[in-house]
Amino acid sequence: QCAERIPEAEAVLDLLEKCPEHQKKGRFPVIVFEGLDATGKTTVTQAVKDNLNGVLLRSPPACISQWRTVFDDEPTPIKRAFYAAGNYILASEIAKASTQAPVIIDRYWHSTAAYTIATETSGKVQDLPPAQDEVYQWPEDLLKPDLVLLLTVDPEERVRRLQHRGLEKTKEEAELEANSLFRQRVEESYRRMVNPACQEVDASPSKEEVLKTVLQLIEKQCAF
């Protein structure tokens, strides 16, 4: 409906239509890293990719990420549709890449769902949909990863890292910082995701220690 007003929306829909339905992953493991900004996702995903000789992909995928700023300024339903479409476009990249090598992903469906749920709910964590609600379920028609690791750090440490990076804040990051209830809703939504659930990893220690923990979890749960 918004394609006439937003030319980029038509391009996203064209890419989406070219994706085969019900993607199947290859024989190599697919590992997703989730977490708020400044929890170390960029560093960890790159290190894991190097260690496993893998392929690193991100959501939204590179083919549409240049339009992210356009959709971030749109009303919430349009913005969320962009990120949801991005996951399905990414799935076709994962399917292809996982026939060749382990696939490491910086954010996937859980991010889209967690931020959507937290945005649609106002108030405290208790006001979120109950833990068994279907909003926490992985979509049946979306390629599923083998392992989802949720990187977490203490809120004060995360803010310190953000300030140290000195990067321009995204709208969502500004909201996370200004509104601790929103941040708590996002984090709790991540924890309630099922099929697959997120496994929490404390990303507060040194990069080396976090990488060691992550690689041990991958070795234990992904046979390849």
mmCIF file with all atom_site columns, C-alpha atoms in Angstrom:
data_model
loop_
_atom_site.group_PDB
_atom_site.id
_atom_site.type_symbol
_atom_site.label_atom_id
_atom_site.label_alt_id
_atom_site.label_comp_id
_atom_site.label_asym_id
_atom_site.label_entity_id
_atom_site.label_seq_id
_atom_site.pdbx_PDB_ins_code
_atom_site.Cartn_x
_atom_site.Cartn_y
_atom_site.Cartn_z
_atom_site.occupancy
_atom_site.B_iso_or_equiv
_atom_site.pdbx_formal_charge
_atom_site.auth_seq_id
_atom_site.auth_comp_id
_atom_site.auth_asym_id
_atom_site.auth_atom_id
_atom_site.pdbx_PDB_model_num
ATOM 1   C CA . GLN A 1 1   ? 0.000  0.000   0.000  1.00 0.00 ? 1   GLN A CA 1
ATOM 2   C CA . CYS A 1 2   ? 2.848  2.404   0.697  1.00 0.00 ? 2   CYS A CA 1
ATOM 3   C CA . ALA A 1 3   ? 4.856  1.472   -2.440 1.00 0.00 ? 3   ALA A CA 1
ATOM 4   C CA . GLU A 1 4   ? 3.441  4.431   -4.397 1.00 0.00 ? 4   GLU A CA 1
ATOM 5   C CA . ARG A 1 5   ? 4.624  6.869   -1.755 1.00 0.00 ? 5   ARG A CA 1
ATOM 6   C CA . ILE A 1 6   ? 7.911  5.119   -0.903 1.00 0.00 ? 6   ILE A CA 1
ATOM 7   C CA . PRO A 1 7   ? 9.804  3.949   -4.006 1.00 0.00 ? 7   PRO A CA 1
ATOM 8   C CA . GLU A 1 8   ? 12.143 1.876   -1.828 1.00 0.00 ? 8   GLU A CA 1
ATOM 9   C CA . ALA A 1 9   ? 9.181  -0.219  -0.622 1.00 0.00 ? 9   ALA A CA 1
ATOM 10  C CA . GLU A 1 10  ? 8.636  -1.468  -4.157 1.00 0.00 ? 10  GLU A CA 1
ATOM 11  C CA . ALA A 1 11  ? 12.288 -2.517  -4.386 1.00 0.00 ? 11  ALA A CA 1
ATOM 12  C CA . VAL A 1 12  ? 11.999 -4.427  -1.075 1.00 0.00 ? 12  VAL A CA 1
ATOM 13  C CA . LEU A 1 13  ? 8.846  -6.191  -2.281 1.00 0.00 ? 13  LEU A CA 1
ATOM 14  C CA . ASP A 1 14  ? 10.550 -7.129  -5.566 1.00 0.00 ? 14  ASP A CA 1
ATOM 15  C CA . LEU A 1 15  ? 13.414 -8.756  -3.645 1.00 0.00 ? 15  LEU A CA 1
ATOM 16  C CA . LEU A 1 16  ? 10.942 -10.516 -1.352 1.00 0.00 ? 16  LEU A CA 1
ATOM 17  C CA . GLU A 1 17  ? 9.008  -11.969 -4.277 1.00 0.00 ? 17  GLU A CA 1
ATOM 18  C CA . LYS A 1 18  ? 12.201 -13.464 -5.697 1.00 0.00 ? 18  LYS A CA 1
ATOM 19  C CA . CYS A 1 19  ? 12.828 -15.440 -2.490 1.00 0.00 ? 19  CYS A CA 1
ATOM 20  C CA . PRO A 1 20  ? 11.696 -19.077 -2.667 1.00 0.00 ? 20  PRO A CA 1
ATOM 21  C CA . GLU A 1 21  ? 9.143  -20.056 -0.012 1.00 0.00 ? 21  GLU A CA 1
ATOM 22  C CA . HIS A 1 22  ? 10.093 -22.353 2.886  1.00 0.00 ? 22  HIS A CA 1
ATOM 23  C CA . GLN A 1 23  ? 13.855 -22.008 2.737  1.00 0.00 ? 23  GLN A CA 1
ATOM 24  C CA . LYS A 1 24  ? 15.912 -25.010 3.816  1.00 0.00 ? 24  LYS A CA 1
ATOM 25  C CA . LYS A 1 25  ? 19.291 -24.592 5.407  1.00 0.00 ? 25  LYS A CA 1
ATOM 26  C CA . GLY A 1 26  ? 22.384 -26.450 4.263  1.00 0.00 ? 26  GLY A CA 1
ATOM 27  C CA . ARG A 1 27  ? 24.477 -28.894 6.277  1.00 0.00 ? 27  ARG A CA 1
ATOM 28  C CA . PHE A 1 28  ? 26.484 -26.205 8.101  1.00 0.00 ? 28  PHE A CA 1
ATOM 29  C CA . PRO A 1 29  ? 25.247 -24.659 11.369 1.00 0.00 ? 29  PRO A CA 1
ATOM 30  C CA . VAL A 1 30  ? 23.427 -21.327 11.498 1.00 0.00 ? 30  VAL A CA 1
ATOM 31  C CA . ILE A 1 31  ? 24.199 -19.307 14.637 1.00 0.00 ? 31  ILE A CA 1
ATOM 32  C CA . VAL A 1 32  ? 22.420 -16.058 15.522 1.00 0.00 ? 32  VAL A CA 1
ATOM 33  C CA . PHE A 1 33  ? 23.664 -13.394 17.928 1.00 0.00 ? 33  PHE A CA 1
ATOM 34  C CA . GLU A 1 34  ? 21.082 -11.123 19.521 1.00 0.00 ? 34  GLU A CA 1
ATOM 35  C CA . GLY A 1 35  ? 21.303 -8.334  22.070 1.00 0.00 ? 35  GLY A CA 1
ATOM 36  C CA . LEU A 1 36  ? 20.973 -4.595  22.557 1.00 0.00 ? 36  LEU A CA 1
ATOM 37  C CA . ASP A 1 37  ? 23.516 -2.229  21.000 1.00 0.00 ? 37  ASP A CA 1
ATOM 38  C CA . ALA A 1 38  ? 26.914 -2.139  22.760 1.00 0.00 ? 38  ALA A CA 1
ATOM 39  C CA . THR A 1 39  ? 26.653 -5.691  24.092 1.00 0.00 ? 39  THR A CA 1
ATOM 40  C CA . GLY A 1 40  ? 29.553 -6.686  21.832 1.00 0.00 ? 40  GLY A CA 1
ATOM 41  C CA . LYS A 1 41  ? 27.693 -8.310  18.919 1.00 0.00 ? 41  LYS A CA 1
ATOM 42  C CA . THR A 1 42  ? 29.902 -6.798  16.211 1.00 0.00 ? 42  THR A CA 1
ATOM 43  C CA . THR A 1 43  ? 33.130 -7.898  17.888 1.00 0.00 ? 43  THR A CA 1
ATOM 44  C CA . VAL A 1 44  ? 31.901 -11.383 18.810 1.00 0.00 ? 44  VAL A CA 1
ATOM 45  C CA . THR A 1 45  ? 30.267 -12.175 15.468 1.00 0.00 ? 45  THR A CA 1
ATOM 46  C CA . GLN A 1 46  ? 33.427 -11.179 13.586 1.00 0.00 ? 46  GLN A CA 1
ATOM 47  C CA . ALA A 1 47  ? 35.630 -13.258 15.915 1.00 0.00 ? 47  ALA A CA 1
ATOM 48  C CA . VAL A 1 48  ? 33.348 -16.318 15.654 1.00 0.00 ? 48  VAL A CA 1
ATOM 49  C CA . LYS A 1 49  ? 33.246 -15.981 11.872 1.00 0.00 ? 49  LYS A CA 1
ATOM 50  C CA . ASP A 1 50  ? 37.067 -15.946 11.768 1.00 0.00 ? 50  ASP A CA 1
ATOM 51  C CA . ASN A 1 51  ? 37.346 -18.897 14.162 1.00 0.00 ? 51  ASN A CA 1
ATOM 52  C CA . LEU A 1 52  ? 34.892 -21.071 12.243 1.00 0.00 ? 52  LEU A CA 1
ATOM 53  C CA . ASN A 1 53  ? 35.870 -19.910 8.735  1.00 0.00 ? 53  ASN A CA 1
ATOM 54  C CA . GLY A 1 54  ? 32.250 -18.921 8.435  1.00 0.00 ? 54  GLY A CA 1
ATOM 55  C CA . VAL A 1 55  ? 30.089 -16.420 6.588  1.00 0.00 ? 55  VAL A CA 1
ATOM 56  C CA . LEU A 1 56  ? 28.847 -13.346 8.462  1.00 0.00 ? 56  LEU A CA 1
ATOM 57  C CA . LEU A 1 57  ? 25.386 -11.981 7.601  1.00 0.00 ? 57  LEU A CA 1
ATOM 58  C CA . ARG A 1 58  ? 23.353 -9.190  9.171  1.00 0.00 ? 58  ARG A CA 1
ATOM 59  C CA . SER A 1 59  ? 19.723 -8.215  9.496  1.00 0.00 ? 59  SER A CA 1
ATOM 60  C CA . PRO A 1 60  ? 18.526 -6.234  7.652  1.00 0.00 ? 60  PRO A CA 1
ATOM 61  C CA . PRO A 1 61  ? 20.600 -7.808  4.848  1.00 0.00 ? 61  PRO A CA 1
ATOM 62  C CA . ALA A 1 62  ? 23.102 -5.751  2.857  1.00 0.00 ? 62  ALA A CA 1
ATOM 63  C CA . CYS A 1 63  ? 20.820 -5.616  -0.220 1.00 0.00 ? 63  CYS A CA 1
ATOM 64  C CA . ILE A 1 64  ? 18.242 -3.474  1.645  1.00 0.00 ? 64  ILE A CA 1
ATOM 65  C CA . SER A 1 65  ? 20.170 -1.989  4.598  1.00 0.00 ? 65  SER A CA 1
ATOM 66  C CA . GLN A 1 66  ? 20.861 1.244   2.676  1.00 0.00 ? 66  GLN A CA 1
ATOM 67  C CA . TRP A 1 67  ? 17.117 2.024   2.955  1.00 0.00 ? 67  TRP A CA 1
ATOM 68  C CA . ARG A 1 68  ? 16.988 1.518   6.700  1.00 0.00 ? 68  ARG A CA 1
ATOM 69  C CA . THR A 1 69  ? 17.016 5.257   7.478  1.00 0.00 ? 69  THR A CA 1
ATOM 70  C CA . VAL A 1 70  ? 14.085 5.799   5.075  1.00 0.00 ? 70  VAL A CA 1
ATOM 71  C CA . PHE A 1 71  ? 11.919 3.220   6.864  1.00 0.00 ? 71  PHE A CA 1
ATOM 72  C CA . ASP A 1 72  ? 13.041 4.216   10.373 1.00 0.00 ? 72  ASP A CA 1
ATOM 73  C CA . ASP A 1 73  ? 11.315 7.566   9.777  1.00 0.00 ? 73  ASP A CA 1
ATOM 74  C CA . GLU A 1 74  ? 8.043  5.925   8.698  1.00 0.00 ? 74  GLU A CA 1
ATOM 75  C CA . PRO A 1 75  ? 5.086  5.051   10.998 1.00 0.00 ? 75  PRO A CA 1
ATOM 76  C CA . THR A 1 76  ? 5.729  1.974   13.156 1.00 0.00 ? 76  THR A CA 1
ATOM 77  C CA . PRO A 1 77  ? 3.707  -0.586  11.091 1.00 0.00 ? 77  PRO A CA 1
ATOM 78  C CA . ILE A 1 78  ? 5.650  0.294   7.906  1.00 0.00 ? 78  ILE A CA 1
ATOM 79  C CA . LYS A 1 79  ? 8.954  0.282   9.740  1.00 0.00 ? 79  LYS A CA 1
ATOM 80  C CA . ARG A 1 80  ? 8.250  -3.146  11.265 1.00 0.00 ? 80  ARG A CA 1
ATOM 81  C CA . ALA A 1 81  ? 7.131  -4.531  7.896  1.00 0.00 ? 81  ALA A CA 1
ATOM 82  C CA . PHE A 1 82  ? 10.504 -3.482  6.452  1.00 0.00 ? 82  PHE A CA 1
ATOM 83  C CA . TYR A 1 83  ? 12.418 -5.379  9.164  1.00 0.00 ? 83  TYR A CA 1
ATOM 84  C CA . ALA A 1 84  ? 10.141 -8.422  8.909  1.00 0.00 ? 84  ALA A CA 1
ATOM 85  C CA . ALA A 1 85  ? 10.621 -8.531  5.113  1.00 0.00 ? 85  ALA A CA 1
ATOM 86  C CA . GLY A 1 86  ? 14.351 -8.215  5.716  1.00 0.00 ? 86  GLY A CA 1
ATOM 87  C CA . ASN A 1 87  ? 14.325 -11.453 7.727  1.00 0.00 ? 87  ASN A CA 1
ATOM 88  C CA . TYR A 1 88  ? 12.725 -13.384 4.865  1.00 0.00 ? 88  TYR A CA 1
ATOM 89  C CA . ILE A 1 89  ? 15.175 -11.933 2.335  1.00 0.00 ? 89  ILE A CA 1
ATOM 90  C CA . LEU A 1 90  ? 17.998 -12.801 4.733  1.00 0.00 ? 90  LEU A CA 1
ATOM 91  C CA . ALA A 1 91  ? 16.664 -16.380 4.996  1.00 0.00 ? 91  ALA A CA 1
ATOM 92  C CA . SER A 1 92  ? 17.364 -16.968 1.302  1.00 0.00 ? 92  SER A CA 1
ATOM 93  C CA . GLU A 1 93  ? 20.958 -15.757 1.835  1.00 0.00 ? 93  GLU A CA 1
ATOM 94  C CA . ILE A 1 94  ? 21.307 -18.057 4.862  1.00 0.00 ? 94  ILE A CA 1
ATOM 95  C CA . ALA A 1 95  ? 19.976 -21.053 2.920  1.00 0.00 ? 95  ALA A CA 1
ATOM 96  C CA . LYS A 1 96  ? 22.553 -20.519 0.186  1.00 0.00 ? 96  LYS A CA 1
ATOM 97  C CA . ALA A 1 97  ? 25.510 -19.710 2.466  1.00 0.00 ? 97  ALA A CA 1
ATOM 98  C CA . SER A 1 98  ? 24.875 -22.643 4.852  1.00 0.00 ? 98  SER A CA 1
ATOM 99  C CA . THR A 1 99  ? 25.566 -25.138 2.048  1.00 0.00 ? 99  THR A CA 1
ATOM 100 C CA . GLN A 1 100 ? 29.158 -23.832 1.955  1.00 0.00 ? 100 GLN A CA 1
ATOM 101 C CA . ALA A 1 101 ? 30.180 -22.832 5.503  1.00 0.00 ? 101 ALA A CA 1
ATOM 102 C CA . PRO A 1 102 ? 28.937 -22.070 9.038  1.00 0.00 ? 102 PRO A CA 1
ATOM 103 C CA . VAL A 1 103 ? 26.716 -18.978 9.021  1.00 0.00 ? 103 VAL A CA 1
ATOM 104 C CA . ILE A 1 104 ? 27.005 -16.339 11.746 1.00 0.00 ? 104 ILE A CA 1
ATOM 105 C CA . ILE A 1 105 ? 24.172 -13.794 11.907 1.00 0.00 ? 105 ILE A CA 1
ATOM 106 C CA . ASP A 1 106 ? 24.125 -10.414 13.619 1.00 0.00 ? 106 ASP A CA 1
ATOM 107 C CA . ARG A 1 107 ? 20.405 -10.171 14.569 1.00 0.00 ? 107 ARG A CA 1
ATOM 108 C CA . TYR A 1 108 ? 17.513 -12.025 12.978 1.00 0.00 ? 108 TYR A CA 1
ATOM 109 C CA . TRP A 1 109 ? 13.816 -12.589 13.739 1.00 0.00 ? 109 TRP A CA 1
ATOM 110 C CA . HIS A 1 110 ? 14.092 -12.335 17.539 1.00 0.00 ? 110 HIS A CA 1
ATOM 111 C CA . SER A 1 111 ? 15.234 -8.701  17.291 1.00 0.00 ? 111 SER A CA 1
ATOM 112 C CA . THR A 1 112 ? 12.312 -7.728  15.078 1.00 0.00 ? 112 THR A CA 1
ATOM 113 C CA . ALA A 1 113 ? 9.868  -9.510  17.403 1.00 0.00 ? 113 ALA A CA 1
ATOM 114 C CA . ALA A 1 114 ? 11.362 -8.242  20.683 1.00 0.00 ? 114 ALA A CA 1
ATOM 115 C CA . TYR A 1 115 ? 11.360 -4.586  19.605 1.00 0.00 ? 115 TYR A CA 1
ATOM 116 C CA . THR A 1 116 ? 7.860  -4.889  18.139 1.00 0.00 ? 116 THR A CA 1
ATOM 117 C CA . ILE A 1 117 ? 6.449  -6.440  21.312 1.00 0.00 ? 117 ILE A CA 1
ATOM 118 C CA . ALA A 1 118 ? 8.199  -3.867  23.521 1.00 0.00 ? 118 ALA A CA 1
ATOM 119 C CA . THR A 1 119 ? 6.927  -0.993  21.369 1.00 0.00 ? 119 THR A CA 1
ATOM 120 C CA . GLU A 1 120 ? 3.340  -2.274  21.222 1.00 0.00 ? 120 GLU A CA 1
ATOM 121 C CA . THR A 1 121 ? 3.249  -2.696  25.019 1.00 0.00 ? 121 THR A CA 1
ATOM 122 C CA . SER A 1 122 ? 3.335  0.255   27.366 1.00 0.00 ? 122 SER A CA 1
ATOM 123 C CA . GLY A 1 123 ? 4.235  0.108   31.020 1.00 0.00 ? 123 GLY A CA 1
ATOM 124 C CA . LYS A 1 124 ? 6.209  -2.491  32.925 1.00 0.00 ? 124 LYS A CA 1
ATOM 125 C CA . VAL A 1 125 ? 7.470  -5.984  32.135 1.00 0.00 ? 125 VAL A CA 1
ATOM 126 C CA . GLN A 1 126 ? 4.322  -7.376  33.814 1.00 0.00 ? 126 GLN A CA 1
ATOM 127 C CA . ASP A 1 127 ? 2.270  -5.698  31.044 1.00 0.00 ? 127 ASP A CA 1
ATOM 128 C CA . LEU A 1 128 ? 3.878  -7.790  28.288 1.00 0.00 ? 128 LEU A CA 1
ATOM 129 C CA . PRO A 1 129 ? 1.849  -10.608 26.708 1.00 0.00 ? 129 PRO A CA 1
ATOM 130 C CA . PRO A 1 130 ? 2.070  -13.715 28.957 1.00 0.00 ? 130 PRO A CA 1
ATOM 131 C CA . ALA A 1 131 ? 5.097  -15.976 28.489 1.00 0.00 ? 131 ALA A CA 1
ATOM 132 C CA . GLN A 1 132 ? 3.194  -18.656 26.535 1.00 0.00 ? 132 GLN A CA 1
ATOM 133 C CA . ASP A 1 133 ? 1.682  -16.173 24.069 1.00 0.00 ? 133 ASP A CA 1
ATOM 134 C CA . GLU A 1 134 ? 2.123  -16.992 20.381 1.00 0.00 ? 134 GLU A CA 1
ATOM 135 C CA . VAL A 1 135 ? 3.882  -13.649 19.743 1.00 0.00 ? 135 VAL A CA 1
ATOM 136 C CA . TYR A 1 136 ? 7.043  -15.288 21.158 1.00 0.00 ? 136 TYR A CA 1
ATOM 137 C CA . GLN A 1 137 ? 6.890  -18.189 18.670 1.00 0.00 ? 137 GLN A CA 1
ATOM 138 C CA . TRP A 1 138 ? 9.228  -18.432 15.690 1.00 0.00 ? 138 TRP A CA 1
ATOM 139 C CA . PRO A 1 139 ? 7.304  -18.079 12.369 1.00 0.00 ? 139 PRO A CA 1
ATOM 140 C CA . GLU A 1 140 ? 6.646  -21.478 10.803 1.00 0.00 ? 140 GLU A CA 1
ATOM 141 C CA . ASP A 1 141 ? 7.618  -20.332 7.308  1.00 0.00 ? 141 ASP A CA 1
ATOM 142 C CA . LEU A 1 142 ? 10.960 -18.740 8.265  1.00 0.00 ? 142 LEU A CA 1
ATOM 143 C CA . LEU A 1 143 ? 14.271 -20.623 8.112  1.00 0.00 ? 143 LEU A CA 1
ATOM 144 C CA . LYS A 1 144 ? 15.234 -21.538 11.667 1.00 0.00 ? 144 LYS A CA 1
ATOM 145 C CA . PRO A 1 145 ? 18.770 -21.213 13.107 1.00 0.00 ? 145 PRO A CA 1
ATOM 146 C CA . ASP A 1 146 ? 20.507 -23.979 15.070 1.00 0.00 ? 146 ASP A CA 1
ATOM 147 C CA . LEU A 1 147 ? 21.481 -21.723 17.948 1.00 0.00 ? 147 LEU A CA 1
ATOM 148 C CA . VAL A 1 148 ? 20.509 -18.231 19.184 1.00 0.00 ? 148 VAL A CA 1
ATOM 149 C CA . LEU A 1 149 ? 22.834 -16.539 21.677 1.00 0.00 ? 149 LEU A CA 1
ATOM 150 C CA . LEU A 1 150 ? 21.643 -13.437 23.524 1.00 0.00 ? 150 LEU A CA 1
ATOM 151 C CA . LEU A 1 151 ? 24.526 -11.214 24.646 1.00 0.00 ? 151 LEU A CA 1
ATOM 152 C CA . THR A 1 152 ? 23.770 -9.233  27.790 1.00 0.00 ? 152 THR A CA 1
ATOM 153 C CA . VAL A 1 153 ? 25.691 -6.701  29.862 1.00 0.00 ? 153 VAL A CA 1
ATOM 154 C CA . ASP A 1 154 ? 24.855 -4.671  32.939 1.00 0.00 ? 154 ASP A CA 1
ATOM 155 C CA . PRO A 1 155 ? 22.812 -1.535  31.928 1.00 0.00 ? 155 PRO A CA 1
ATOM 156 C CA . GLU A 1 156 ? 25.423 0.877   33.343 1.00 0.00 ? 156 GLU A CA 1
ATOM 157 C CA . GLU A 1 157 ? 28.238 -0.922  31.529 1.00 0.00 ? 157 GLU A CA 1
ATOM 158 C CA . ARG A 1 158 ? 26.266 -0.822  28.273 1.00 0.00 ? 158 ARG A CA 1
ATOM 159 C CA . VAL A 1 159 ? 25.733 2.946   28.549 1.00 0.00 ? 159 VAL A CA 1
ATOM 160 C CA . ARG A 1 160 ? 29.437 3.399   29.346 1.00 0.00 ? 160 ARG A CA 1
ATOM 161 C CA . ARG A 1 161 ? 30.373 1.453   26.194 1.00 0.00 ? 161 ARG A CA 1
ATOM 162 C CA . LEU A 1 162 ? 27.960 3.495   24.097 1.00 0.00 ? 162 LEU A CA 1
ATOM 163 C CA . GLN A 1 163 ? 29.438 6.757   25.347 1.00 0.00 ? 163 GLN A CA 1
ATOM 164 C CA . HIS A 1 164 ? 32.934 5.412   24.720 1.00 0.00 ? 164 HIS A CA 1
ATOM 165 C CA . ARG A 1 165 ? 32.011 4.593   21.104 1.00 0.00 ? 165 ARG A CA 1
ATOM 166 C CA . GLY A 1 166 ? 30.715 8.119   20.612 1.00 0.00 ? 166 GLY A CA 1
ATOM 167 C CA . LEU A 1 167 ? 28.522 7.053   17.698 1.00 0.00 ? 167 LEU A CA 1
ATOM 168 C CA . GLU A 1 168 ? 25.362 8.830   16.680 1.00 0.00 ? 168 GLU A CA 1
ATOM 169 C CA . LYS A 1 169 ? 22.435 7.169   18.404 1.00 0.00 ? 169 LYS A CA 1
ATOM 170 C CA . THR A 1 170 ? 19.674 5.424   16.490 1.00 0.00 ? 170 THR A CA 1
ATOM 171 C CA . LYS A 1 171 ? 16.118 6.341   17.472 1.00 0.00 ? 171 LYS A CA 1
ATOM 172 C CA . GLU A 1 172 ? 15.736 2.979   19.165 1.00 0.00 ? 172 GLU A CA 1
ATOM 173 C CA . GLU A 1 173 ? 19.006 3.422   21.064 1.00 0.00 ? 173 GLU A CA 1
ATOM 174 C CA . ALA A 1 174 ? 17.913 6.853   22.315 1.00 0.00 ? 174 ALA A CA 1
ATOM 175 C CA . GLU A 1 175 ? 14.637 5.278   23.468 1.00 0.00 ? 175 GLU A CA 1
ATOM 176 C CA . LEU A 1 176 ? 16.475 2.440   25.234 1.00 0.00 ? 176 LEU A CA 1
ATOM 177 C CA . GLU A 1 177 ? 18.668 4.911   27.078 1.00 0.00 ? 177 GLU A CA 1
ATOM 178 C CA . ALA A 1 178 ? 15.898 7.354   27.995 1.00 0.00 ? 178 ALA A CA 1
ATOM 179 C CA . ASN A 1 179 ? 13.325 4.756   28.927 1.00 0.00 ? 179 ASN A CA 1
ATOM 180 C CA . SER A 1 180 ? 14.503 1.964   31.204 1.00 0.00 ? 180 SER A CA 1
ATOM 181 C CA . LEU A 1 181 ? 11.037 0.352   31.113 1.00 0.00 ? 181 LEU A CA 1
ATOM 182 C CA . PHE A 1 182 ? 11.279 0.038   27.325 1.00 0.00 ? 182 PHE A CA 1
ATOM 183 C CA . ARG A 1 183 ? 14.724 -1.543  27.686 1.00 0.00 ? 183 ARG A CA 1
ATOM 184 C CA . GLN A 1 184 ? 13.401 -4.010  30.260 1.00 0.00 ? 184 GLN A CA 1
ATOM 185 C CA . ARG A 1 185 ? 10.494 -4.928  27.972 1.00 0.00 ? 185 ARG A CA 1
ATOM 186 C CA . VAL A 1 186 ? 12.876 -5.575  25.058 1.00 0.00 ? 186 VAL A CA 1
ATOM 187 C CA . GLU A 1 187 ? 15.181 -7.746  27.187 1.00 0.00 ? 187 GLU A CA 1
ATOM 188 C CA . GLU A 1 188 ? 12.308 -9.725  28.711 1.00 0.00 ? 188 GLU A CA 1
ATOM 189 C CA . SER A 1 189 ? 10.770 -10.254 25.256 1.00 0.00 ? 189 SER A CA 1
ATOM 190 C CA . TYR A 1 190 ? 14.073 -11.751 24.089 1.00 0.00 ? 190 TYR A CA 1
ATOM 191 C CA . ARG A 1 191 ? 14.043 -14.105 27.076 1.00 0.00 ? 191 ARG A CA 1
ATOM 192 C CA . ARG A 1 192 ? 10.498 -15.301 26.340 1.00 0.00 ? 192 ARG A CA 1
ATOM 193 C CA . MET A 1 193 ? 11.205 -16.285 22.717 1.00 0.00 ? 193 MET A CA 1
ATOM 194 C CA . VAL A 1 194 ? 10.763 -19.980 22.014 1.00 0.00 ? 194 VAL A CA 1
ATOM 195 C CA . ASN A 1 195 ? 11.391 -22.517 19.289 1.00 0.00 ? 195 ASN A CA 1
ATOM 196 C CA . PRO A 1 196 ? 14.286 -21.619 19.278 1.00 0.00 ? 196 PRO A CA 1
ATOM 197 C CA . ALA A 1 197 ? 14.809 -19.880 22.605 1.00 0.00 ? 197 ALA A CA 1
ATOM 198 C CA . CYS A 1 198 ? 17.689 -17.475 23.226 1.00 0.00 ? 198 CYS A CA 1
ATOM 199 C CA . GLN A 1 199 ? 20.576 -18.737 25.336 1.00 0.00 ? 199 GLN A CA 1
ATOM 200 C CA . GLU A 1 200 ? 21.942 -15.921 27.440 1.00 0.00 ? 200 GLU A CA 1
ATOM 201 C CA . VAL A 1 201 ? 25.663 -15.153 27.463 1.00 0.00 ? 201 VAL A CA 1
ATOM 202 C CA . ASP A 1 202 ? 27.151 -12.636 29.888 1.00 0.00 ? 202 ASP A CA 1
ATOM 203 C CA . ALA A 1 203 ? 29.171 -10.343 27.620 1.00 0.00 ? 203 ALA A CA 1
ATOM 204 C CA . SER A 1 204 ? 30.684 -8.309  30.480 1.00 0.00 ? 204 SER A CA 1
ATOM 205 C CA . PRO A 1 205 ? 34.047 -10.158 30.726 1.00 0.00 ? 205 PRO A CA 1
ATOM 206 C CA . SER A 1 206 ? 36.954 -9.610  28.319 1.00 0.00 ? 206 SER A CA 1
ATOM 207 C CA . LYS A 1 207 ? 36.471 -10.210 24.578 1.00 0.00 ? 207 LYS A CA 1
ATOM 208 C CA . GLU A 1 208 ? 38.656 -13.315 24.863 1.00 0.00 ? 208 GLU A CA 1
ATOM 209 C CA . GLU A 1 209 ? 36.565 -14.815 27.675 1.00 0.00 ? 209 GLU A CA 1
ATOM 210 C CA . VAL A 1 210 ? 33.269 -14.097 25.925 1.00 0.00 ? 210 VAL A CA 1
ATOM 211 C CA . LEU A 1 211 ? 34.571 -15.650 22.706 1.00 0.00 ? 211 LEU A CA 1
ATOM 212 C CA . LYS A 1 212 ? 35.738 -18.739 24.604 1.00 0.00 ? 212 LYS A CA 1
ATOM 213 C CA . THR A 1 213 ? 32.283 -19.172 26.219 1.00 0.00 ? 213 THR A CA 1
ATOM 214 C CA . VAL A 1 214 ? 30.527 -18.685 22.890 1.00 0.00 ? 214 VAL A CA 1
ATOM 215 C CA . LEU A 1 215 ? 32.742 -21.170 21.025 1.00 0.00 ? 215 LEU A CA 1
ATOM 216 C CA . GLN A 1 216 ? 32.190 -23.771 23.753 1.00 0.00 ? 216 GLN A CA 1
ATOM 217 C CA . LEU A 1 217 ? 28.399 -23.381 23.419 1.00 0.00 ? 217 LEU A CA 1
ATOM 218 C CA . ILE A 1 218 ? 28.619 -23.701 19.631 1.00 0.00 ? 218 ILE A CA 1
ATOM 219 C CA . GLU A 1 219 ? 30.823 -26.794 19.873 1.00 0.00 ? 219 GLU A CA 1
ATOM 220 C CA . LYS A 1 220 ? 28.448 -28.377 22.383 1.00 0.00 ? 220 LYS A CA 1
ATOM 221 C CA . GLN A 1 221 ? 25.251 -27.714 20.443 1.00 0.00 ? 221 GLN A CA 1
ATOM 222 C CA . CYS A 1 222 ? 26.194 -27.597 16.768 1.00 0.00 ? 222 CYS A CA 1
ATOM 223 C CA . ALA A 1 223 ? 27.803 -30.728 15.385 1.00 0.00 ? 223 ALA A CA 1
ATOM 224 C CA . PHE A 1 224 ? 29.810 -30.013 12.233 1.00 0.00 ? 224 PHE A CA 1
#
